[in-house]
Amino acid sequence: MTAETTTGRGARPGGARWAPGARILWRYRDNGDGHIHICRPVTVVEDTDDLLAVWMAPGTECVKPVLADGSPVHEEPLVTRYTAPRTTTRTRWEGTGVLKLARPDEPWSVWLFWEHGWRFRSWYVNLEEPRTRWADGVDSEDHFLDISVYPDRSWLWRDEDEFAQAQRSGLMGPAQARRVRDAGRAAVEVIRAWGTPFADGWENWRPNPEWVVPELPADWDRTPAHTAP
């Protein structure tokens, strides 16, 4: 789309930026066969050479993976969690919204969570493949391992059991696992130094009250016509 539009359709190739208020898709590929299995419509807060910031509003209709019988993935025992048959389902994002911050080429994004009444709760470092930009959004691949960061600057690893099981299930080889762990250590160094984005005051940000909740398109899993850096 051109930088002036707000629909998220028809972006120009070659590094064009989305304007604040543009509606795009934030998607993740399945770690096994690469099909899109997570899709979240979001609103662009800021898009510069240094940062993409987007807002996922409460009640947003999203796509997420579920087991073949429709039950939540986390209900499957860990040993078969990544080998049990899956499908996808449409669902509404419950609770408060999420602000997502991503720097180009960084192998993680940082998500901000609030309680009701805008009481800030925590940051969440989602380790992932650096995002690929395309006309209507960004695509990535989740790397299982995550980090929670709290206002008192304490932090802890998340989902180490799933990270280990993904390797045992063949979704991640030893070399990639080492890269992901190294990326996590690099993120921890940023946390310890209290660098960007933790020191940037994003916890005080609020969405534009005129923004509407983006709709989930019928072709949410479409193949991008082109990609841009």
Coordinates of N, CA and C in Angstrom, one line a residue:
M1 N 0.8 -1.2 0.0 CA 0.0 0.0 0.0 C 0.9 1.2 0.0
T2 N 0.3 2.3 -0.4 CA 1.1 3.6 -0.3 C 1.1 4.0 1.2
A3 N 2.0 4.8 1.6 CA 2.1 5.2 3.0 C 0.9 6.0 3.4
E4 N 0.2 6.6 2.5 CA -1.0 7.4 2.9 C -2.2 6.7 3.2
T5 N -2.3 5.4 2.7 CA -3.6 4.7 2.9 C -3.6 4.1 4.3
T6 N -4.8 3.6 4.6 CA -5.0 3.0 6.0 C -5.6 1.6 5.9
T7 N -5.6 1.0 4.7 CA -6.3 -0.3 4.6 C -5.3 -1.5 4.7
G8 N -4.0 -1.2 4.5 CA -3.1 -2.3 4.5 C -3.0 -3.0 3.1
R9 N -3.6 -2.5 2.1 CA -3.6 -3.2 0.8 C -2.8 -2.4 -0.2
G10 N -2.0 -3.1 -1.0 CA -1.3 -2.5 -2.2 C -0.1 -1.7 -1.8
A11 N 0.7 -2.2 -0.9 CA 2.0 -1.5 -0.5 C 2.9 -1.4 -1.7
R12 N 3.7 -0.3 -1.7 CA 4.8 -0.2 -2.7 C 5.9 -1.1 -2.3
P13 N 6.6 -1.7 -3.2 CA 7.8 -2.4 -2.8 C 9.0 -1.5 -2.6
G14 N 10.1 -2.0 -2.0 CA 11.3 -1.1 -1.9 C 11.4 -0.3 -0.7
G15 N 10.8 -0.8 0.4 CA 11.1 -0.1 1.7 C 10.1 0.9 2.1
A16 N 8.9 1.0 1.4 CA 7.9 1.9 1.8 C 7.4 1.7 3.2
R17 N 7.0 2.8 3.9 CA 6.6 2.7 5.3 C 5.1 2.9 5.4
W18 N 4.5 2.2 6.4 CA 3.1 2.3 6.7 C 2.9 3.6 7.5
A19 N 1.8 4.3 7.3 CA 1.5 5.5 8.1 C 0.8 5.0 9.4
P20 N 0.9 5.8 10.4 CA 0.1 5.5 11.6 C -1.3 5.4 11.3
G21 N -1.9 4.4 11.9 CA -3.3 4.1 11.6 C -3.6 3.1 10.5
A22 N -2.5 2.7 9.7 CA -2.6 1.7 8.7 C -3.0 0.3 9.4
R23 N -3.7 -0.5 8.7 CA -4.1 -1.8 9.2 C -3.4 -2.9 8.4
I24 N -2.6 -3.7 9.1 CA -1.8 -4.7 8.5 C -2.0 -6.0 9.2
L25 N -1.3 -7.1 8.7 CA -1.4 -8.4 9.3 C 0.0 -8.8 9.9
W26 N -0.1 -9.3 11.1 CA 1.1 -9.8 11.8 C 1.0 -11.3 11.9
R27 N 1.8 -12.0 11.1 CA 1.6 -13.5 10.9 C 2.8 -14.3 11.3
Y28 N 2.5 -15.6 11.6 CA 3.6 -16.5 11.9 C 3.4 -17.8 11.1
R29 N 4.5 -18.3 10.6 CA 4.5 -19.6 9.8 C 4.6 -20.7 10.8
D30 N 4.0 -21.9 10.4 CA 4.2 -23.1 11.2 C 5.6 -23.6 11.1
N31 N 6.2 -24.1 12.2 CA 7.6 -24.5 12.2 C 7.8 -25.7 11.4
G32 N 6.8 -26.5 11.1 CA 6.9 -27.7 10.4 C 6.9 -27.5 8.9
D33 N 5.7 -27.2 8.4 CA 5.6 -27.1 6.9 C 5.6 -25.7 6.4
G34 N 5.6 -24.7 7.2 CA 5.8 -23.3 6.8 C 4.5 -22.6 6.4
H35 N 3.3 -23.2 6.5 CA 2.1 -22.5 6.2 C 1.8 -21.5 7.3
I36 N 1.0 -20.5 7.0 CA 0.6 -19.5 8.0 C -0.4 -20.1 8.9
H37 N -0.1 -20.1 10.2 CA -1.0 -20.7 11.2 C -1.4 -19.7 12.3
I38 N -0.8 -18.5 12.3 CA -1.2 -17.5 13.3 C -1.3 -16.2 12.5
C39 N -2.4 -15.5 12.6 CA -2.6 -14.2 11.9 C -3.3 -13.3 12.8
R40 N -2.8 -12.1 13.0 CA -3.4 -11.1 13.9 C -3.5 -9.7 13.2
P41 N -4.6 -9.3 12.9 CA -4.8 -7.9 12.3 C -4.4 -6.9 13.4
V42 N -3.6 -5.9 13.0 CA -3.1 -4.9 13.9 C -3.1 -3.5 13.2
T43 N -3.0 -2.5 14.1 CA -2.9 -1.1 13.6 C -1.5 -0.6 13.8
V44 N -1.0 0.1 12.8 CA 0.4 0.6 12.9 C 0.4 1.8 13.8
V45 N 1.3 1.8 14.7 CA 1.5 3.0 15.6 C 2.6 3.8 15.0
E46 N 3.7 3.2 14.6 CA 4.9 3.8 14.1 C 5.6 2.9 13.2
D47 N 6.1 3.4 12.1 CA 6.9 2.6 11.2 C 8.1 3.4 10.6
T48 N 9.3 3.2 11.1 CA 10.4 3.9 10.7 C 11.5 3.0 10.3
D49 N 12.7 3.5 10.0 CA 13.8 2.7 9.6 C 14.3 1.9 10.8
D50 N 14.0 2.3 12.1 CA 14.5 1.7 13.3 C 13.5 0.9 14.0
L51 N 12.2 1.1 13.7 CA 11.2 0.4 14.6 C 9.8 0.3 13.8
L52 N 9.2 -0.9 14.0 CA 7.8 -1.1 13.6 C 7.1 -1.3 14.9
A53 N 6.1 -0.5 15.2 CA 5.2 -0.6 16.4 C 3.8 -0.8 16.0
V54 N 3.1 -1.8 16.5 CA 1.7 -2.0 16.1 C 0.9 -2.3 17.3
W55 N -0.4 -2.1 17.2 CA -1.3 -2.3 18.3 C -2.4 -3.3 17.9
M56 N -2.5 -4.4 18.8 CA -3.6 -5.4 18.6 C -4.6 -5.0 19.6
A57 N -5.8 -4.6 19.1 CA -6.8 -4.1 20.0 C -7.6 -5.3 20.7
P58 N -8.1 -5.0 21.9 CA -9.0 -6.0 22.5 C -10.1 -6.4 21.6
G59 N -10.5 -7.7 21.5 CA -11.6 -8.2 20.7 C -11.2 -8.4 19.2
T60 N -9.9 -8.2 18.9 CA -9.5 -8.5 17.5 C -9.8 -9.9 17.1
E61 N -10.4 -10.2 15.9 CA -10.5 -11.5 15.5 C -9.2 -12.0 14.9
C62 N -8.7 -13.1 15.4 CA -7.4 -13.6 15.0 C -7.5 -15.1 14.5
V63 N -6.4 -15.6 14.0 CA -6.3 -17.0 13.6 C -5.2 -17.7 14.5
K64 N -5.5 -18.8 15.1 CA -4.5 -19.5 15.9 C -4.6 -21.0 15.7
P65 N -3.5 -21.7 15.9 CA -3.6 -23.2 15.8 C -4.3 -23.8 17.0
V66 N -5.0 -24.9 16.7 CA -5.7 -25.7 17.7 C -5.4 -27.2 17.3
L67 N -5.7 -28.1 18.2 CA -5.6 -29.5 17.9 C -6.7 -29.9 16.9
A68 N -6.6 -31.0 16.2 CA -7.6 -31.4 15.2 C -9.0 -31.5 15.7
D69 N -9.2 -31.8 17.0 CA -10.5 -31.8 17.5 C -11.0 -30.5 18.0
G70 N -10.2 -29.4 17.8 CA -10.6 -28.1 18.2 C -10.2 -27.7 19.6
S71 N -9.5 -28.6 20.4 CA -9.1 -28.2 21.7 C -7.8 -27.5 21.7
P72 N -7.5 -26.7 22.8 CA -6.3 -25.9 22.8 C -5.0 -26.7 22.7
V73 N -4.0 -26.1 22.0 CA -2.8 -26.8 21.9 C -2.1 -27.1 23.2
H74 N -2.2 -26.2 24.2 CA -1.5 -26.4 25.4 C -2.1 -27.6 26.3
E75 N -3.3 -28.1 25.9 CA -3.9 -29.2 26.6 C -3.3 -30.5 26.1
E76 N -2.5 -30.5 25.0 CA -1.9 -31.7 24.5 C -0.6 -32.0 25.4
P77 N -0.4 -33.2 25.8 CA 0.9 -33.5 26.6 C 2.1 -33.0 25.8
L78 N 3.1 -32.5 26.5 CA 4.2 -31.9 25.9 C 4.9 -32.9 24.9
V79 N 5.0 -34.1 25.2 CA 5.7 -35.1 24.4 C 5.1 -35.2 23.0
T80 N 3.8 -35.0 22.9 CA 3.2 -35.0 21.5 C 2.6 -33.7 21.1
R81 N 3.0 -32.6 21.8 CA 2.4 -31.3 21.4 C 2.7 -30.9 20.0
Y82 N 3.8 -31.2 19.5 CA 4.2 -30.7 18.2 C 4.1 -31.8 17.1
T83 N 3.6 -32.9 17.5 CA 3.4 -34.0 16.5 C 1.9 -34.3 16.3
A84 N 1.0 -34.0 17.3 CA -0.4 -34.2 17.2 C -1.0 -33.4 16.0
P85 N -1.9 -34.0 15.3 CA -2.6 -33.2 14.2 C -3.2 -31.9 14.6
R86 N -3.1 -30.9 13.8 CA -3.6 -29.6 14.1 C -4.4 -29.0 13.0
T87 N -5.2 -28.0 13.3 CA -5.8 -27.2 12.3 C -5.8 -25.7 12.8
T88 N -6.5 -24.8 12.2 CA -6.6 -23.5 12.7 C -8.0 -23.1 13.0
T89 N -8.2 -22.1 13.8 CA -9.5 -21.6 14.1 C -9.5 -20.1 14.2
R90 N -10.6 -19.5 14.0 CA -10.8 -18.0 14.2 C -11.2 -17.8 15.7
T91 N -10.7 -16.8 16.3 CA -11.0 -16.5 17.7 C -10.8 -15.1 18.0
R92 N -11.4 -14.6 19.0 CA -11.3 -13.2 19.4 C -10.2 -13.1 20.5
W93 N -9.3 -12.0 20.4 CA -8.3 -11.8 21.4 C -9.0 -11.3 22.7
E94 N -8.8 -12.1 23.7 CA -9.4 -11.8 25.0 C -8.5 -10.8 25.8
G95 N -9.2 -10.1 26.8 CA -8.4 -9.3 27.7 C -8.0 -8.0 27.0
T96 N -7.0 -7.4 27.6 CA -6.5 -6.1 27.1 C -5.7 -6.2 25.8
G97 N -5.5 -5.1 25.1 CA -4.7 -5.2 23.9 C -3.2 -5.4 24.1
V98 N -2.5 -5.5 23.0 CA -1.0 -5.8 23.1 C -0.3 -4.8 22.1
L99 N 0.7 -4.1 22.6 CA 1.5 -3.3 21.8 C 2.8 -4.1 21.4
K100 N 3.1 -4.3 20.1 CA 4.2 -5.1 19.7 C 5.2 -4.1 19.0
L101 N 6.5 -4.3 19.4 CA 7.6 -3.5 19.0 C 8.6 -4.4 18.3
A102 N 9.1 -4.1 17.1 CA 10.1 -4.9 16.4 C 11.0 -4.0 15.7
R103 N 12.3 -4.3 15.9 CA 13.4 -3.6 15.2 C 13.9 -4.5 14.0
P104 N 14.2 -3.8 12.9 CA 14.6 -4.6 11.7 C 15.8 -5.5 12.0
D105 N 15.7 -6.7 11.5 CA 16.8 -7.7 11.6 C 17.0 -8.3 13.0
E106 N 16.3 -7.8 14.0 CA 16.4 -8.3 15.3 C 15.6 -9.6 15.5
P107 N 16.2 -10.7 16.0 CA 15.5 -11.9 16.1 C 14.6 -12.1 17.3
W108 N 13.9 -11.0 17.6 CA 12.8 -11.0 18.6 C 12.0 -9.8 18.4
S109 N 10.8 -9.8 19.0 CA 9.9 -8.7 19.1 C 9.6 -8.5 20.6
V110 N 9.2 -7.3 21.0 CA 8.9 -7.1 22.4 C 7.4 -6.6 22.5
W111 N 6.7 -7.3 23.3 CA 5.3 -7.1 23.5 C 5.0 -6.5 24.8
L112 N 4.1 -5.5 24.9 CA 3.7 -4.9 26.2 C 2.3 -5.3 26.5
F113 N 2.1 -5.6 27.8 CA 0.8 -6.1 28.3 C 0.4 -5.2 29.5
W114 N -0.9 -4.9 29.5 CA -1.5 -4.1 30.6 C -2.6 -4.9 31.3
E115 N -2.9 -4.6 32.5 CA -4.1 -5.0 33.2 C -5.2 -4.1 32.8
H116 N -6.4 -4.4 33.2 CA -7.5 -3.5 33.0 C -7.3 -2.2 33.7
G117 N -7.7 -1.1 33.1 CA -7.4 0.2 33.7 C -6.0 0.7 33.4
W118 N -5.4 0.1 32.4 CA -4.1 0.5 31.9 C -3.0 0.5 33.0
R119 N -3.1 -0.5 33.9 CA -2.0 -0.7 34.8 C -1.0 -1.6 34.1
F120 N 0.2 -1.1 33.9 CA 1.2 -1.8 33.2 C 1.6 -3.1 33.9
R121 N 1.7 -4.2 33.1 CA 2.0 -5.5 33.7 C 3.4 -6.0 33.4
S122 N 3.8 -6.1 32.1 CA 5.1 -6.6 31.8 C 5.4 -6.5 30.3
W123 N 6.7 -6.6 30.0 CA 7.1 -6.8 28.6 C 7.3 -8.3 28.4
Y124 N 7.2 -8.7 27.1 CA 7.4 -10.1 26.7 C 8.3 -10.1 25.5
V125 N 9.4 -10.7 25.6 CA 10.4 -10.8 24.5 C 10.1 -12.1 23.8
N126 N 9.5 -12.0 22.6 CA 9.2 -13.2 21.8 C 10.3 -13.5 20.8
L127 N 11.1 -14.5 21.1 CA 12.2 -14.9 20.1 C 11.6 -15.4 18.9
E128 N 12.0 -14.9 17.7 CA 11.4 -15.3 16.5 C 12.4 -14.9 15.3
E129 N 12.0 -15.5 14.1 CA 12.8 -15.1 12.9 C 12.6 -13.6 12.6
P130 N 13.6 -12.9 12.2 CA 13.4 -11.5 11.8 C 12.3 -11.4 10.8
R131 N 11.4 -10.5 11.0 CA 10.2 -10.4 10.2 C 10.5 -10.0 8.7
T132 N 9.7 -10.6 7.8 CA 9.7 -10.3 6.4 C 8.5 -9.4 6.1
R133 N 8.8 -8.2 5.5 CA 7.8 -7.3 5.2 C 7.2 -7.7 3.8
W134 N 5.9 -7.5 3.7 CA 5.2 -7.7 2.4 C 4.1 -6.7 2.3
A135 N 3.4 -6.7 1.2 CA 2.5 -5.6 1.0 C 1.5 -5.3 2.1
D136 N 1.0 -6.3 2.8 CA -0.1 -6.2 3.7 C 0.3 -6.5 5.2
G137 N 1.6 -6.7 5.4 CA 2.0 -7.0 6.8 C 3.4 -7.5 6.9
V138 N 3.6 -8.3 8.0 CA 4.9 -8.9 8.2 C 4.7 -10.4 8.6
D139 N 5.7 -11.2 8.2 CA 5.6 -12.7 8.5 C 6.9 -13.1 9.2
S140 N 6.7 -14.0 10.1 CA 7.9 -14.5 10.9 C 7.6 -16.0 11.3
E141 N 8.5 -16.5 12.1 CA 8.4 -17.9 12.6 C 8.8 -17.9 14.1
D142 N 7.9 -18.3 14.9 CA 8.2 -18.3 16.3 C 9.3 -19.3 16.7
H143 N 10.1 -19.0 17.7 CA 11.2 -19.8 18.1 C 11.1 -20.4 19.5
F144 N 9.8 -20.5 20.0 CA 9.5 -21.2 21.2 C 9.9 -20.5 22.5
L145 N 11.2 -20.1 22.5 CA 11.8 -19.6 23.8 C 11.4 -18.1 23.9
D146 N 11.0 -17.7 25.1 CA 10.6 -16.3 25.4 C 11.2 -15.9 26.7
I147 N 11.0 -14.5 26.9 CA 11.5 -13.9 28.2 C 10.4 -12.9 28.7
S148 N 10.1 -13.0 30.0 CA 9.2 -12.0 30.6 C 10.1 -11.0 31.3
V149 N 9.7 -9.8 31.2 CA 10.4 -8.7 31.9 C 9.4 -7.8 32.6
Y150 N 9.8 -7.5 33.8 CA 8.8 -6.8 34.7 C 9.3 -5.4 35.1
P151 N 8.4 -4.5 35.5 CA 8.7 -3.1 35.8 C 9.9 -2.9 36.8
D152 N 10.1 -3.9 37.7 CA 11.2 -3.7 38.6 C 12.5 -4.2 37.9
R153 N 12.5 -4.5 36.6 CA 13.7 -4.9 35.8 C 14.1 -6.3 36.0
S154 N 13.3 -7.1 36.8 CA 13.6 -8.5 36.9 C 13.1 -9.2 35.6
W155 N 13.6 -10.4 35.3 CA 13.2 -11.1 34.1 C 13.3 -12.6 34.4
L156 N 12.7 -13.4 33.5 CA 12.8 -14.8 33.6 C 12.6 -15.4 32.2
W157 N 13.2 -16.6 32.0 CA 12.9 -17.4 30.8 C 11.6 -18.0 30.8
R158 N 11.0 -18.1 29.6 CA 9.7 -18.7 29.5 C 9.7 -19.8 28.4
D159 N 9.0 -20.9 28.6 CA 8.7 -21.9 27.7 C 10.0 -22.7 27.3
E160 N 10.9 -22.8 28.3 CA 12.1 -23.6 28.0 C 11.8 -25.1 27.8
D161 N 10.7 -25.6 28.4 CA 10.3 -27.0 28.1 C 9.8 -27.1 26.7
E162 N 9.1 -26.2 26.2 CA 8.6 -26.3 24.8 C 9.8 -26.1 23.8
F163 N 10.7 -25.3 24.1 CA 11.9 -25.1 23.3 C 12.7 -26.4 23.2
A164 N 12.8 -27.1 24.3 CA 13.5 -28.4 24.3 C 12.7 -29.4 23.5
Q165 N 11.4 -29.4 23.7 CA 10.5 -30.4 23.0 C 10.5 -30.2 21.5
A166 N 10.5 -29.0 21.1 CA 10.6 -28.6 19.7 C 11.8 -29.3 19.0
Q167 N 12.9 -29.2 19.8 CA 14.1 -29.9 19.2 C 14.0 -31.4 19.2
R168 N 13.4 -32.0 20.2 CA 13.2 -33.4 20.2 C 12.3 -33.9 19.1
S169 N 11.3 -33.0 18.8 CA 10.3 -33.3 17.8 C 10.8 -33.0 16.4
G170 N 12.0 -32.5 16.2 CA 12.6 -32.3 14.9 C 12.2 -31.0 14.3
L171 N 11.6 -30.1 15.0 CA 11.2 -28.8 14.4 C 12.4 -27.8 14.4
M172 N 13.5 -28.1 15.1 CA 14.6 -27.2 15.2 C 15.9 -28.0 15.4
G173 N 16.8 -27.8 14.5 CA 18.1 -28.6 14.6 C 19.0 -27.9 15.6
P174 N 20.1 -28.6 15.9 CA 21.1 -28.1 16.9 C 21.6 -26.7 16.5
A175 N 22.0 -26.5 15.3 CA 22.5 -25.2 14.9 C 21.5 -24.1 15.1
Q176 N 20.3 -24.3 14.7 CA 19.3 -23.2 14.9 C 19.0 -23.0 16.3
A177 N 19.0 -24.1 17.1 CA 18.7 -24.0 18.6 C 19.8 -23.1 19.2
R178 N 21.1 -23.3 18.8 CA 22.2 -22.5 19.3 C 22.0 -21.0 19.0
R179 N 21.5 -20.8 17.7 CA 21.3 -19.4 17.3 C 20.2 -18.8 18.1
V180 N 19.1 -19.5 18.4 CA 18.0 -19.0 19.2 C 18.5 -18.7 20.6
R181 N 19.2 -19.6 21.2 CA 19.7 -19.4 22.5 C 20.6 -18.2 22.6
D182 N 21.5 -18.0 21.6 CA 22.4 -16.9 21.5 C 21.5 -15.6 21.4
A183 N 20.5 -15.6 20.6 CA 19.6 -14.5 20.5 C 19.0 -14.1 21.8
G184 N 18.6 -15.2 22.6 CA 18.0 -14.9 23.9 C 19.0 -14.3 24.8
R185 N 20.2 -14.7 24.8 CA 21.3 -14.1 25.6 C 21.5 -12.7 25.2
A186 N 21.5 -12.4 23.9 CA 21.6 -11.0 23.5 C 20.5 -10.1 24.0
A187 N 19.3 -10.7 24.0 CA 18.1 -9.9 24.5 C 18.3 -9.7 26.0
V188 N 18.8 -10.7 26.7 CA 19.0 -10.5 28.1 C 20.0 -9.4 28.4
E189 N 21.1 -9.3 27.6 CA 22.0 -8.2 27.7 C 21.4 -6.8 27.6
V190 N 20.4 -6.7 26.6 CA 19.7 -5.5 26.4 C 18.8 -5.2 27.7
I191 N 18.2 -6.2 28.2 CA 17.4 -6.1 29.4 C 18.3 -5.6 30.6
R192 N 19.4 -6.2 30.8 CA 20.3 -5.9 31.9 C 20.8 -4.4 31.8
A193 N 21.0 -4.0 30.5 CA 21.5 -2.6 30.3 C 20.3 -1.6 30.3
W194 N 19.1 -2.2 30.4 CA 17.9 -1.4 30.3 C 17.9 -0.5 29.0
G195 N 18.1 -1.1 27.9 CA 18.2 -0.4 26.6 C 16.8 -0.4 26.0
T196 N 16.8 0.0 24.7 CA 15.6 0.1 23.9 C 15.0 -1.3 23.7
P197 N 13.7 -1.5 23.9 CA 12.7 -0.4 24.1 C 12.3 -0.3 25.5
F198 N 12.9 -1.0 26.4 CA 12.5 -1.0 27.8 C 12.6 0.4 28.5
A199 N 13.6 1.2 28.1 CA 13.8 2.5 28.7 C 13.1 3.6 27.9
D200 N 12.3 3.3 26.9 CA 11.7 4.3 26.0 C 10.3 4.8 26.4
G201 N 9.8 4.3 27.5 CA 8.5 4.9 28.0 C 7.3 4.4 27.2
W202 N 7.4 3.3 26.5 CA 6.2 2.8 25.8 C 5.1 2.3 26.7
E203 N 5.4 2.0 27.9 CA 4.3 1.6 28.8 C 3.3 2.7 29.1
N204 N 3.7 4.0 28.8 CA 2.8 5.1 28.9 C 2.0 5.4 27.7
W205 N 2.3 4.7 26.6 CA 1.6 4.9 25.3 C 0.1 4.5 25.4
R206 N -0.7 5.2 24.7 CA -2.1 4.8 24.6 C -2.6 4.9 23.1
P207 N -3.5 4.0 22.7 CA -4.0 4.0 21.3 C -4.9 5.2 21.0
N208 N -4.9 5.6 19.8 CA -5.8 6.6 19.3 C -7.2 6.2 19.5
P209 N -8.1 6.9 20.2 CA -9.4 6.4 20.5 C -10.3 6.4 19.2
E210 N -9.8 7.0 18.1 CA -10.6 7.0 16.9 C -10.3 5.7 16.0
W211 N -9.3 4.9 16.4 CA -9.0 3.7 15.7 C -10.1 2.7 15.8
V212 N -10.4 2.1 14.7 CA -11.4 1.0 14.8 C -10.6 -0.4 14.8
V213 N -11.3 -1.4 15.3 CA -10.6 -2.7 15.3 C -10.5 -3.3 13.9
P214 N -9.3 -3.6 13.5 CA -9.1 -4.1 12.1 C -9.9 -5.5 11.9
E215 N -10.4 -5.7 10.7 CA -11.0 -6.9 10.4 C -10.1 -8.0 9.9
L216 N -10.4 -9.2 10.2 CA -9.6 -10.4 9.7 C -10.1 -10.7 8.3
P217 N -9.2 -10.5 7.3 CA -9.7 -10.8 5.9 C -9.9 -12.3 5.6
A218 N -10.8 -12.6 4.7 CA -11.0 -14.0 4.3 C -9.8 -14.7 3.8
D219 N -8.9 -13.9 3.1 CA -7.7 -14.5 2.6 C -6.5 -14.2 3.5
W220 N -6.7 -14.4 4.8 CA -5.6 -14.1 5.8 C -4.4 -14.9 5.6
D221 N -4.5 -16.0 4.9 CA -3.3 -16.9 4.7 C -2.7 -16.8 3.3
R222 N -3.1 -15.8 2.6 CA -2.6 -15.7 1.2 C -1.1 -15.6 1.1
T223 N -0.6 -16.0 0.0 CA 0.9 -15.9 -0.3 C 1.2 -14.5 -0.7
P224 N 2.2 -13.8 -0.1 CA 2.5 -12.5 -0.5 C 2.9 -12.4 -2.0
A225 N 2.5 -11.4 -2.7 CA 2.8 -11.2 -4.1 C 4.3 -10.8 -4.2
H226 N 4.8 -10.2 -3.2 CA 6.2 -9.8 -3.2 C 6.6 -9.6 -1.7
T227 N 7.9 -9.5 -1.5 CA 8.4 -9.2 -0.2 C 9.3 -8.0 -0.3
A228 N 9.4 -7.3 0.8 CA 10.3 -6.1 0.8 C 11.2 -6.2 2.1
P229 N 12.4 -5.6 2.0 CA 13.3 -5.7 3.2 C 12.8 -4.9 4.3

